[in-house]
XYZ file of C-alpha atoms in Angstrom:
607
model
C -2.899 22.290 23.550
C -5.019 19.095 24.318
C -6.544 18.803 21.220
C -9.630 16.497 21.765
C -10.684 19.459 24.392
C -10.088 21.868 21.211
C -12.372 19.409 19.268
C -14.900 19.469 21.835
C -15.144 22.956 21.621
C -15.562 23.577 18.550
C -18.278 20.971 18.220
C -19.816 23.609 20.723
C -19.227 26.245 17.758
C -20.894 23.969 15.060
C -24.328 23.370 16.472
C -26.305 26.387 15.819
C -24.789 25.932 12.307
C -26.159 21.723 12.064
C -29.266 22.739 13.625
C -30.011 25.294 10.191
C -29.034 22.550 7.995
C -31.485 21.021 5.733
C -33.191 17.320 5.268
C -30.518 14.929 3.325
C -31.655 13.707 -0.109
C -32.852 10.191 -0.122
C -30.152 7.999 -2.134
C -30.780 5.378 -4.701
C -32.945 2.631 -3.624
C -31.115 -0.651 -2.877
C -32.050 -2.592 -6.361
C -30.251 0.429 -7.832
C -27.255 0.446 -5.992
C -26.837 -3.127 -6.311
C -27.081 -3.497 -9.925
C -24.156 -0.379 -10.119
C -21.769 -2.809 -8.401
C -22.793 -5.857 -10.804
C -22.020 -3.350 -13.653
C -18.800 -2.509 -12.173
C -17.752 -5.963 -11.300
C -18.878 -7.741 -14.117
C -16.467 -10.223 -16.077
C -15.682 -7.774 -19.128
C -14.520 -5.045 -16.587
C -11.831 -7.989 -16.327
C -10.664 -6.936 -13.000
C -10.571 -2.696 -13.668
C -6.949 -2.853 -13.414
C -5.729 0.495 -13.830
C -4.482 1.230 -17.365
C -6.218 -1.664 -18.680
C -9.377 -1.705 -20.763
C -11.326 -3.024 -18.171
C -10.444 -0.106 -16.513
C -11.220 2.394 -19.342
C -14.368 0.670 -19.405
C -15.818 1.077 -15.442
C -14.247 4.604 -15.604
C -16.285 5.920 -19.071
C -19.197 4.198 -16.923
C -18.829 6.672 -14.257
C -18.391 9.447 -16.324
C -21.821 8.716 -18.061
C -23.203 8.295 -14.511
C -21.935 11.947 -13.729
C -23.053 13.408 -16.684
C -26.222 11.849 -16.526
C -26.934 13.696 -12.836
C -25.634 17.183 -14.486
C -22.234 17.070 -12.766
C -19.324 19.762 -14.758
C -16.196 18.408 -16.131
C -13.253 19.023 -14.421
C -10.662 18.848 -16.894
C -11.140 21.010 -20.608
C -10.903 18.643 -23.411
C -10.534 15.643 -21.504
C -14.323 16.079 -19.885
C -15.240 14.499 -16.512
C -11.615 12.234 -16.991
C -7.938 13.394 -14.996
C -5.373 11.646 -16.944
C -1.978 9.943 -15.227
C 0.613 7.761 -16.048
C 0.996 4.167 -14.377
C 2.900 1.156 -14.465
C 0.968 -1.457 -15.799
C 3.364 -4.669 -16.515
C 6.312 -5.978 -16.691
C 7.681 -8.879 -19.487
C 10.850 -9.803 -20.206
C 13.007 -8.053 -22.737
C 16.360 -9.281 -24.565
C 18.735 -10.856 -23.238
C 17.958 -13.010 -20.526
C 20.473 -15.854 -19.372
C 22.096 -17.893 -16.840
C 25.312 -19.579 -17.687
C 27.697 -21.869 -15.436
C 31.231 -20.677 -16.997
C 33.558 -23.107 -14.807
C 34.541 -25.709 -13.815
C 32.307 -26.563 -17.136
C 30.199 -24.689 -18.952
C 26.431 -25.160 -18.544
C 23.452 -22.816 -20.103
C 20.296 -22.900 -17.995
C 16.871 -22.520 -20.134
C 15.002 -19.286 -19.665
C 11.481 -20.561 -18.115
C 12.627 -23.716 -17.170
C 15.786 -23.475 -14.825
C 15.369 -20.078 -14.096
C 13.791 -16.693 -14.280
C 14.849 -13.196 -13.403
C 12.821 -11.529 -10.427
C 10.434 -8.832 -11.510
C 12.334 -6.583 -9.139
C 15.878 -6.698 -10.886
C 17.567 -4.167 -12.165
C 18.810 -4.973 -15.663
C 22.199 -5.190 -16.387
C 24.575 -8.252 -16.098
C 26.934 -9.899 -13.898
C 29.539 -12.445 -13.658
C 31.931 -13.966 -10.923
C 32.143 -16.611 -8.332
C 29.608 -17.739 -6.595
C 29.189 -17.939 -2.593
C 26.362 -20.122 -0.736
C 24.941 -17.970 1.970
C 21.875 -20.396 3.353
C 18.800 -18.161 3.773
C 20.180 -14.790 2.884
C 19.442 -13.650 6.391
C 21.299 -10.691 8.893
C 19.344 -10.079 11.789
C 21.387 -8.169 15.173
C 18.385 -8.822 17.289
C 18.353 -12.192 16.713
C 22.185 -12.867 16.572
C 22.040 -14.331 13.639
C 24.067 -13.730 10.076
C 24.585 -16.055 6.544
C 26.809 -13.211 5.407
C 29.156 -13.142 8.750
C 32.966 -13.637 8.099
C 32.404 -13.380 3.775
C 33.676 -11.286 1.764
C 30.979 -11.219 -1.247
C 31.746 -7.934 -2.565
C 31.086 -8.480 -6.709
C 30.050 -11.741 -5.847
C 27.320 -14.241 -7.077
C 25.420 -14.871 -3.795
C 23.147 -17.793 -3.556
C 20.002 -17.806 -1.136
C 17.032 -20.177 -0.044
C 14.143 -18.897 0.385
C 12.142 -19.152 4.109
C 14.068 -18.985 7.136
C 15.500 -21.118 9.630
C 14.132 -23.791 11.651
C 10.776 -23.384 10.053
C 9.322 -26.746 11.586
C 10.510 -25.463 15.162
C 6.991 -23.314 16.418
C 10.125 -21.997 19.290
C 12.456 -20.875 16.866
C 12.540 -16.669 17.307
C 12.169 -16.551 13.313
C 8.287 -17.407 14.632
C 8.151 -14.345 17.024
C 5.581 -11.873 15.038
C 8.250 -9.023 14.784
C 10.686 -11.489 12.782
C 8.285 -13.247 10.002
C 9.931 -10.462 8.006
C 13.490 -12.444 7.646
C 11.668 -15.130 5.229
C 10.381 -12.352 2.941
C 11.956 -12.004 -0.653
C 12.534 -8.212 0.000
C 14.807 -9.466 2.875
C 17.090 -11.410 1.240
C 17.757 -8.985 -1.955
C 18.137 -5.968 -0.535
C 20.127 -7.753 2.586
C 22.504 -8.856 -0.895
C 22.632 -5.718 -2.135
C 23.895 -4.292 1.159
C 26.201 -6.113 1.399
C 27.719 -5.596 -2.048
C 26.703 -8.312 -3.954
C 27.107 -8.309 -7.526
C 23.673 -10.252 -8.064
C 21.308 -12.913 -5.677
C 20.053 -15.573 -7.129
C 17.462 -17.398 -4.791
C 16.006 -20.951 -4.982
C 12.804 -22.799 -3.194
C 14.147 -23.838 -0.408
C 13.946 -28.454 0.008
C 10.777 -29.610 1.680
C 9.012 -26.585 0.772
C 5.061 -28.281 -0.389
C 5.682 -27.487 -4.138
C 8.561 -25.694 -6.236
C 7.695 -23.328 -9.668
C 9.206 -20.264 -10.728
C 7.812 -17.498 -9.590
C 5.421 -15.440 -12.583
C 6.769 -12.476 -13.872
C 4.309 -10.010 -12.625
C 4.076 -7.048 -10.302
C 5.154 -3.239 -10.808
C 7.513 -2.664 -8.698
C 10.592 -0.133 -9.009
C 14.036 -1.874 -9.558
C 15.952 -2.887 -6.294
C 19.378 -1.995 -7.583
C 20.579 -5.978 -7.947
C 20.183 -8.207 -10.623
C 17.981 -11.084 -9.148
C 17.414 -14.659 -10.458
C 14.986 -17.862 -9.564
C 17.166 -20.555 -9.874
C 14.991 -24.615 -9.687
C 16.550 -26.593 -7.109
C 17.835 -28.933 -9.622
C 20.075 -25.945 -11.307
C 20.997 -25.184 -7.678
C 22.515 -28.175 -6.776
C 24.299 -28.262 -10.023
C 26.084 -25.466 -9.044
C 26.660 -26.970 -5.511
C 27.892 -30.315 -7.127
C 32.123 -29.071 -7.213
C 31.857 -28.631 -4.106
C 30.243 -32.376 -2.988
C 27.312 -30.811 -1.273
C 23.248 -31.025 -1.786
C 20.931 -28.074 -1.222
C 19.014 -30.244 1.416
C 21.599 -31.213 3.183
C 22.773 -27.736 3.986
C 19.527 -26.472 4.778
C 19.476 -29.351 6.976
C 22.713 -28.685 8.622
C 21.686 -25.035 9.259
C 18.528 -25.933 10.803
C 19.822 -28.038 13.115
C 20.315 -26.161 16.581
C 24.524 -25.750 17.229
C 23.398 -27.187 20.968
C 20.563 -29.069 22.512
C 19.417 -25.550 24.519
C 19.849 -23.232 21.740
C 17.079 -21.923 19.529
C 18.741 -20.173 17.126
C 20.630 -22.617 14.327
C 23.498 -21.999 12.413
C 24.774 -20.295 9.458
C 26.785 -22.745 7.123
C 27.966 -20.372 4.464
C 30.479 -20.792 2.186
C 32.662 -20.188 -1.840
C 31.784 -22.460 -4.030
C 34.665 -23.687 -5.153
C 36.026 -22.725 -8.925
C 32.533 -22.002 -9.698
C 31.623 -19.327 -11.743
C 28.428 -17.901 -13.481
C 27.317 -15.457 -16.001
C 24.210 -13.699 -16.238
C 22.151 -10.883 -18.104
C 18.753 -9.220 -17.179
C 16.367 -7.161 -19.376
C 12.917 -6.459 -18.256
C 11.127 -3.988 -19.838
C 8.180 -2.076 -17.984
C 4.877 -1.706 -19.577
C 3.240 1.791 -18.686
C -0.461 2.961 -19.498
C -2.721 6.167 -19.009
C -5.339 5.558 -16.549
C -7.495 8.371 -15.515
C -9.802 10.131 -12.224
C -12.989 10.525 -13.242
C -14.754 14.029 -11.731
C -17.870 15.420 -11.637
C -18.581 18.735 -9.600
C -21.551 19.853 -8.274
C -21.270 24.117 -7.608
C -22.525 25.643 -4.660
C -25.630 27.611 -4.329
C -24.501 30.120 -2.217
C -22.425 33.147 -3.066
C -20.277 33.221 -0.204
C -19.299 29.687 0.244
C -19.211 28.031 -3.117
C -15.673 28.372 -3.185
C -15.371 26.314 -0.488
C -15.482 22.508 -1.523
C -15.633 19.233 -0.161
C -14.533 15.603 -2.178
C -17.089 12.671 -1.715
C -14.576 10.126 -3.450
C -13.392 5.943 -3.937
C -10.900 3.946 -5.968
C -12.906 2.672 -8.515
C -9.798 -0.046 -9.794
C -9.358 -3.407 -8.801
C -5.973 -6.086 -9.238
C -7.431 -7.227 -12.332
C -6.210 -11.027 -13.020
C -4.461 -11.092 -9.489
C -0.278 -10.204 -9.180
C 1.318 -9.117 -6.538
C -1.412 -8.060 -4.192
C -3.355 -10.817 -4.420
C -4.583 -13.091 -1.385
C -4.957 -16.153 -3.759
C -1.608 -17.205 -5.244
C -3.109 -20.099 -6.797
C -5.593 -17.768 -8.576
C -3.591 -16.134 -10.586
C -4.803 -15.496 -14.087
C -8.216 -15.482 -12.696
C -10.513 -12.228 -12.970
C -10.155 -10.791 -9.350
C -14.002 -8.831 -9.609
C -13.658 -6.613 -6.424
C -17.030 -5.946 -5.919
C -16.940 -4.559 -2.408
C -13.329 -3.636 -2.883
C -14.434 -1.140 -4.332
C -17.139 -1.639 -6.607
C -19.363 -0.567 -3.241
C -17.580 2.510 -2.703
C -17.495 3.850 -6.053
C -21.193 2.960 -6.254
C -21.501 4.854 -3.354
C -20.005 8.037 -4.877
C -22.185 7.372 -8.112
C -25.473 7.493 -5.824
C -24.427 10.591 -3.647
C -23.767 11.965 -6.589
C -27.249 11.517 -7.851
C -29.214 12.113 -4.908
C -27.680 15.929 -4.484
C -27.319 16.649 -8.030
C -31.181 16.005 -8.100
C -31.703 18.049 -4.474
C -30.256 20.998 -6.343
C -26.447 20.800 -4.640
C -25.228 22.662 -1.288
C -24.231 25.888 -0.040
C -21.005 24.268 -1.113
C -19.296 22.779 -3.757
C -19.190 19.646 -4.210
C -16.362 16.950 -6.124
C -17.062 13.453 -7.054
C -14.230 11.577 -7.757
C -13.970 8.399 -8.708
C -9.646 7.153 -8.432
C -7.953 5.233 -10.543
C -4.568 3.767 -9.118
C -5.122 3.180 -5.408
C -3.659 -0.853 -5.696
C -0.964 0.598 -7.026
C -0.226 2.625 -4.042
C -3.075 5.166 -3.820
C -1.812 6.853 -7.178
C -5.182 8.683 -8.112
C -5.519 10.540 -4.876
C -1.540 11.826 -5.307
C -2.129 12.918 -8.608
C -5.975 14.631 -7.307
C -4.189 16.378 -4.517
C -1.112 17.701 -6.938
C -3.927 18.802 -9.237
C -7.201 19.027 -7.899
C -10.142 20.041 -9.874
C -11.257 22.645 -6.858
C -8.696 24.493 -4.739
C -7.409 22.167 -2.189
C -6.896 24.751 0.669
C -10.418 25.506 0.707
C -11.823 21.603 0.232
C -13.316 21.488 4.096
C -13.526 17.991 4.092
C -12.292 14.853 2.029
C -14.827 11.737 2.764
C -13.813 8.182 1.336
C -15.392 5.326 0.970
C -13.358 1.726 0.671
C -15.613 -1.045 0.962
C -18.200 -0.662 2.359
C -20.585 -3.513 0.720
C -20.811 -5.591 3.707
C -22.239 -4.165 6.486
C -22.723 -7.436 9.503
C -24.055 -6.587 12.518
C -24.575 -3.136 11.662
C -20.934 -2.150 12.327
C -19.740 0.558 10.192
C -16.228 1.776 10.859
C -15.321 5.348 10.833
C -11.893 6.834 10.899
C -10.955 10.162 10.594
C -13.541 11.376 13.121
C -10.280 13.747 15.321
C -8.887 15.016 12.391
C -11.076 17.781 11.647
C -12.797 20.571 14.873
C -15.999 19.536 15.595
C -16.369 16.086 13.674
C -16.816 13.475 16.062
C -20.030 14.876 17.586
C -21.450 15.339 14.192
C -20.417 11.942 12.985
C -22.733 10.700 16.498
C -25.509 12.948 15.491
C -25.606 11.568 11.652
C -26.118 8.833 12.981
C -29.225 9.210 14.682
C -32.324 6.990 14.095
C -30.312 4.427 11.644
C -29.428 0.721 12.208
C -25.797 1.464 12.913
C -23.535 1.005 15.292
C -20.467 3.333 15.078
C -16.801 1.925 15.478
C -15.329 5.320 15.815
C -11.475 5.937 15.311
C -10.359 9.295 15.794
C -6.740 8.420 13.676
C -6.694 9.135 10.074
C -4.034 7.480 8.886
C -4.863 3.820 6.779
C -3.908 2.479 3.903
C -6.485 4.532 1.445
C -7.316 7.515 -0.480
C -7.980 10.218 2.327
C -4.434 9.319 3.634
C -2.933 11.860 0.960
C -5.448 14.383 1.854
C -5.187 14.703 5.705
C -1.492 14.667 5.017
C -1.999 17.711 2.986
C -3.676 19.230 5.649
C -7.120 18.560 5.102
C -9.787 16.983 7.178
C -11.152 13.556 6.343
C -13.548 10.749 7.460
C -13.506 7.417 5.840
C -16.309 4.726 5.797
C -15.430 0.827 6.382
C -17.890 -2.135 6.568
C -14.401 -4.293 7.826
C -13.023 -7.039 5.974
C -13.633 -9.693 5.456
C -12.005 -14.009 4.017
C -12.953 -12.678 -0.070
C -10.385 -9.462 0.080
C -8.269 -9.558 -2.831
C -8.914 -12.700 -4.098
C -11.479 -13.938 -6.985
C -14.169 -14.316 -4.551
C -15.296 -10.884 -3.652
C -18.108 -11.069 -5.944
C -21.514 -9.271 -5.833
C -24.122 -12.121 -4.398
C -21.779 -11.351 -0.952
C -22.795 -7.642 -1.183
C -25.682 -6.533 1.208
C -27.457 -3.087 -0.621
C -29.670 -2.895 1.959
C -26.810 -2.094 4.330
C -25.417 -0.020 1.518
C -28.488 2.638 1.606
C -28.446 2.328 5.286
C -24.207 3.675 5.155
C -24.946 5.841 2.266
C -28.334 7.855 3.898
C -25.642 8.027 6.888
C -23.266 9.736 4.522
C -25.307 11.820 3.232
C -26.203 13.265 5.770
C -22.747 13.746 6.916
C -22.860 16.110 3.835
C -25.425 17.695 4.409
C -24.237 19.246 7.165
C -20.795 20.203 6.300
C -21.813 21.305 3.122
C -24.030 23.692 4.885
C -22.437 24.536 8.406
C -20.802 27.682 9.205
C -17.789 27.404 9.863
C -16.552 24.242 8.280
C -14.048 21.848 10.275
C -11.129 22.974 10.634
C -7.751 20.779 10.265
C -6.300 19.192 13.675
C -2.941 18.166 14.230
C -3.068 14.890 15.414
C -0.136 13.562 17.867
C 0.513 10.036 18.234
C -1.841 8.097 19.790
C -0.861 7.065 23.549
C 0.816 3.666 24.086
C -0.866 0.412 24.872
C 1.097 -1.981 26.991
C 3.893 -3.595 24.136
C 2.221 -1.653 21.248
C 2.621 -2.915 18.438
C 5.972 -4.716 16.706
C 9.529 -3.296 15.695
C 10.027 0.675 16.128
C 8.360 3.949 14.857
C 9.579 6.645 12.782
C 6.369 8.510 11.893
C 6.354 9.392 7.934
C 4.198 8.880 5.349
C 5.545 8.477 1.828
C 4.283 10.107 -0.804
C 2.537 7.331 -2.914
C 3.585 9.424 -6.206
C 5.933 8.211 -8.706
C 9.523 10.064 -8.048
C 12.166 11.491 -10.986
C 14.628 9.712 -8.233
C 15.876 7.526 -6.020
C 14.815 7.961 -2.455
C 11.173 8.243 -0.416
C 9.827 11.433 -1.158
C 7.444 12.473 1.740
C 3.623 12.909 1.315
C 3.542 13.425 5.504
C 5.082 13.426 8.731
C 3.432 12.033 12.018
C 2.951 14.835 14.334
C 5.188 14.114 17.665
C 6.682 11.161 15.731
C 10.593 10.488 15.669
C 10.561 11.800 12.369
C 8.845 14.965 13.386
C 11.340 15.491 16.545
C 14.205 15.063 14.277
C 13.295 17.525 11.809
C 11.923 16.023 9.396
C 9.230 17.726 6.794
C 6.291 16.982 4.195
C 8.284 17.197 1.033
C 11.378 16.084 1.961
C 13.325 12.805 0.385
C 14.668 9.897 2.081
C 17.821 8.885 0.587
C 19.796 7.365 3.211
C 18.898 5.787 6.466
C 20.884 4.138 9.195
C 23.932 3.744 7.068
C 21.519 2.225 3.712
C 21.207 3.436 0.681
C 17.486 4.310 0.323
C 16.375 4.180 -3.280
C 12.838 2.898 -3.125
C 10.270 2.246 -0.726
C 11.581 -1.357 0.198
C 14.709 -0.355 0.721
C 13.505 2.604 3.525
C 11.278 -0.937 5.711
C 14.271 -2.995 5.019
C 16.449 -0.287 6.871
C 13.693 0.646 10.194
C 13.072 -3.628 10.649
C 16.800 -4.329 11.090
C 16.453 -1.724 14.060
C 14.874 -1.765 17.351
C 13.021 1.230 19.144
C 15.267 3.701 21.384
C 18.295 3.090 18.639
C 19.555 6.565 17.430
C 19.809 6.678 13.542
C 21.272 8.728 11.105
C 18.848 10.429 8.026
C 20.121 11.718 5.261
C 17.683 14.100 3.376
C 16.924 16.017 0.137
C 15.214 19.136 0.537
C 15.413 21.526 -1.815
C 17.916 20.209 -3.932
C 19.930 20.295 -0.771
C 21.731 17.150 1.257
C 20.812 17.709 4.997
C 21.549 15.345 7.882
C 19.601 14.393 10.986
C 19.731 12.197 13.965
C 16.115 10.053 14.942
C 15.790 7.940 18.221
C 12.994 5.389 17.258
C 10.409 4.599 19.371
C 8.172 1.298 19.996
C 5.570 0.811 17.563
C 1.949 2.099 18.686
């Protein structure tokens, strides 16, 4: 079926319904909406980290916004708030050492020669210790630190980077292969190969060396995993009469005058052995939704529902996806990411609360957990407030505080019959030009509706140099733009809200291929962003037409092992699809239903 002619058709279908539909409300002046985002990035909302106070805070905020316009509760007792647990932190727990045992023993300080990696597993280890120079196996580029060792139980130790990092020719510089320098890289590359623990070290004539913080959220990666200083490096090096510059050197150095790639120097450290233990102990919090609903007026289609919603937290003092490394410990305000949308769903809120509401219902939801992997909108669509197979429409807003030039980006706009000519006809007689994208899959909120089925549209302004760092404050925010996206929205809802019938779920397919496309190959899932009871990727999605989709694959299912790894996390399940290439056939082994099932996936090229 083509479906874009299916969409056009139904557009056909919707008309006489649009043309019935009523005036939109007028939102919130500008001077209103722009205060709402100074309120919700303002220094004591330290951030709105989810299960922090500064959180708590900008959520009970909402809540009184809600309540204010006459929106219901969702949830009994708890009121307009939908509870959920989170990872919040991670600090170091007891014990924690590094020990050289031979040829003499040596303790390194905690903090000062070392640190474990906030992605360890606890646990200890202890045994000889083998040099393999960046850590790296890459088939495509012929190259491998681990090739001829046996480190099975082994200490491995790892530079960071990757080789040949002053050479702009070397193929570690080709955009598909920036990957090999990554931390994830190097532990989980360890860990395949049976490594007993990694412990990795700043690699010499890197600009400045530190320990990493201990910060981030991340699950365990199934290795114990040290930061060793370069000065505790090359005391382990010293039995063996070599310097940690010197081999980096040495690999770097091309094995011929014509050949780009440079070679491994790997090798046992002679009669050295280490010791060391790992305890980390991970700090979790309740952090919370906030919903308001707004019943329909009419009889026959109140039950029918659509979510206006945004991710209301922030990275708080910075960690692991922050933009500004440096900046670390430094509020991180967010006030377009997503101070704007939130305000957004505040003032929509308002405006048809005070029109009296729609034929149909409408949710205001507010997400907590979306930096953490779009947690709130998981938990919403496991337990949503109104049934989720009769929510017509979920629309999101993630930043959309910044509208230049009058672009305002809308995704989403295929996903549902009938939605891209209404999206064009919203749009009418405002000071916008549309940048229309029929795909709805992106790295936000309505991602874990569509992939329950549902139809979605999501509103961008586009990013911008201040994402995630300390910078995206509110002077940058334009509210006159805001009113000008947020009239468009409106009236967006006004018309599904009151349109018979409603859009209707499509099926997307992949998009056709452009030239290349884009880097490494495709397998088409979506994960679901919701914290697991077990190892493995459980599914939130699966691409329609995808390799994952032609091989069987299903919404639901769980990811444990692919092309020969052990998949226990999310890392684990990139680490496994980058060290392929598209048109290789790979074996997936799945959980569904309790049950082990095998399947075979030929990749494709990235689109």
């Amino acid at each position: 079926m083509n479906l874009r002619l299916w969409s056009r058709l139904a557009t056909l279908l919707l008309v006489p319904a649009i043309a019935l539909a009523g005036a939109a409300p007028s939102v919130p002046p500008a001077a209103w909406l722009l205060d709402q985002v100074k309120i919700l990035s303002a220094p004591e909302m330290d951030g709105r980290a989810s299960g922090t106070a500064g959180a708590d805070r900008a959520a009970r905020h909402i809540a009184q916004v809600f309540r204010e316009a006459g929106l219901r509760p969702c949830c009994g007792d708890a009121g307009h708030f939908q509870p959920f647990e989170v990872v919040t932190g991670i600090r170091l727990g007891t014990p924690n050492s590094f020990a050289l045992l031979a040829p003499a023993a040596r303790a390194f300080a905690l903090g000062r020669d070392f640190t474990p990696l906030s992605v360890s597993s606890d646990g200890s280890a202890e045994g000889e210790v083998i040099f393999v120079g960046y850590g790296i196996t890459s088939e495509n580029l012929h190259y491998d630190d681990y090739a001829g060792l046996d480190v099975k139980g082994k200490i491995v130790l790892a530079m960071t980077g990757d080789p040949g990092a002053a050479d702009p020719g070397s193929p570690f510089r080709q955009p598909d292969a920036y990957h090999y320098a990554e931390r994830a890289h190097k532990i989980i590359n360890a860990r395949q190969h049976g490594a007993g623990a990694i412990i990795l070290v700043t690699q010499p004539g890197a600009e400045r060396e530190r320990l990493p913080a201990l910060r981030g959220i991340s699950q365990p990666w199934g290795i114990q995993a040290l930061f060793l200083t370069r000065a505790a490096a090359d005391a382990l090096l010293a039995p063996s009469g070599k310097q940690l510059a010197a081999l980096r050197e040495g690999i770097d150095r091309a094995p011929t005058p014509s050949a780009r790639v440079p070679g491994p120097q790997s090798f046992p450290l002679p009669g050295v052995r280490v010791k060391l233990e790992v305890a980390l102990v991970r700090e979790r919090g309740t952090t919370a939704n906030v919903v308001g609903i707004l019943p329909g007026t009419d009889p026959r289609l109140k039950d029918e529902s659509i979510v206006i919603g945004a991710h209301y937290d922030h990275l708080g003092r910075g960690g692991e996806g922050s933009l500004a490394p440096d900046d670390i410990g430094k509020i991180h305000f967010g006030a377009d990411d997503n101070a704007s949308g939130t305000t957004g769903v505040m003032a929509l809120a308002r405006a048809f609360a005070a029109r009296g509401g729609l034929p149909r219902t409408l949710v205001f939801v507010g997400f907590a957990g979306e930096e953490l992997g779009i947690l709130g909108s998981a938990h919403y669509t496991q337990h949503p407030a109104a049934p989720l197979d009769k929510t017509v429409l979920m629309l999101n807003m993630d930043m959309i505080g910044r509208l230049r030039d009058d672009k305002l980006y809308v995704f989403g706009v295929d996903s549902g019959t009938g939605l891209r000519a209404l999206v064009e006809d919203a749009a009418k007689g405002l000071s916008l030009k549309l940048q229309l994208r029929g795909d709805p899959f992106s790295p936000s909120d309505h991602t874990n509706f569509y992939t329950r089925e549902r139809p979605v549209l999501f509103l961008f302004t586009g990013a911008h140099s201040d994402y995630h760092k300390p910078s995206d404050t509110w002077e940058k925010i334009t509210p006159q733009g805001m009113e000008t996206v947020l009239t468009f929205a409106a009236r967006i809802l006004e018309r599904v809200g009151s349109a018979a019938p409603p859009p209707a779920y499509v099926k997307l397919a992949p998009a056709p291929s452009r030239g290349a496309g884009g880097y490494g190959p495709f397998f088409g899932v979506v994960p679901d962003f919701g914290e697991g009871e077990r190892p493995g990727v459980r599914l939130g999605g699966v691409r329609p037409g995808s390799p994952a989709d032609k091989a069987g694959v299903k919404a639901g299912d769980i990811i444990i092992r692919f092309a020969g790894l052990d998949v226990k996390t999310l890392d684990d399940l990139t680490f496994a699809l980058r060290s392929k290439r598209p048109g290789d056939k790979v074996e997936v082994i799945l959980l569904r239903d309790g049950k082990e099932i095998s399947t075979e996936a030929t990749l494709e090229q990235r689109r």
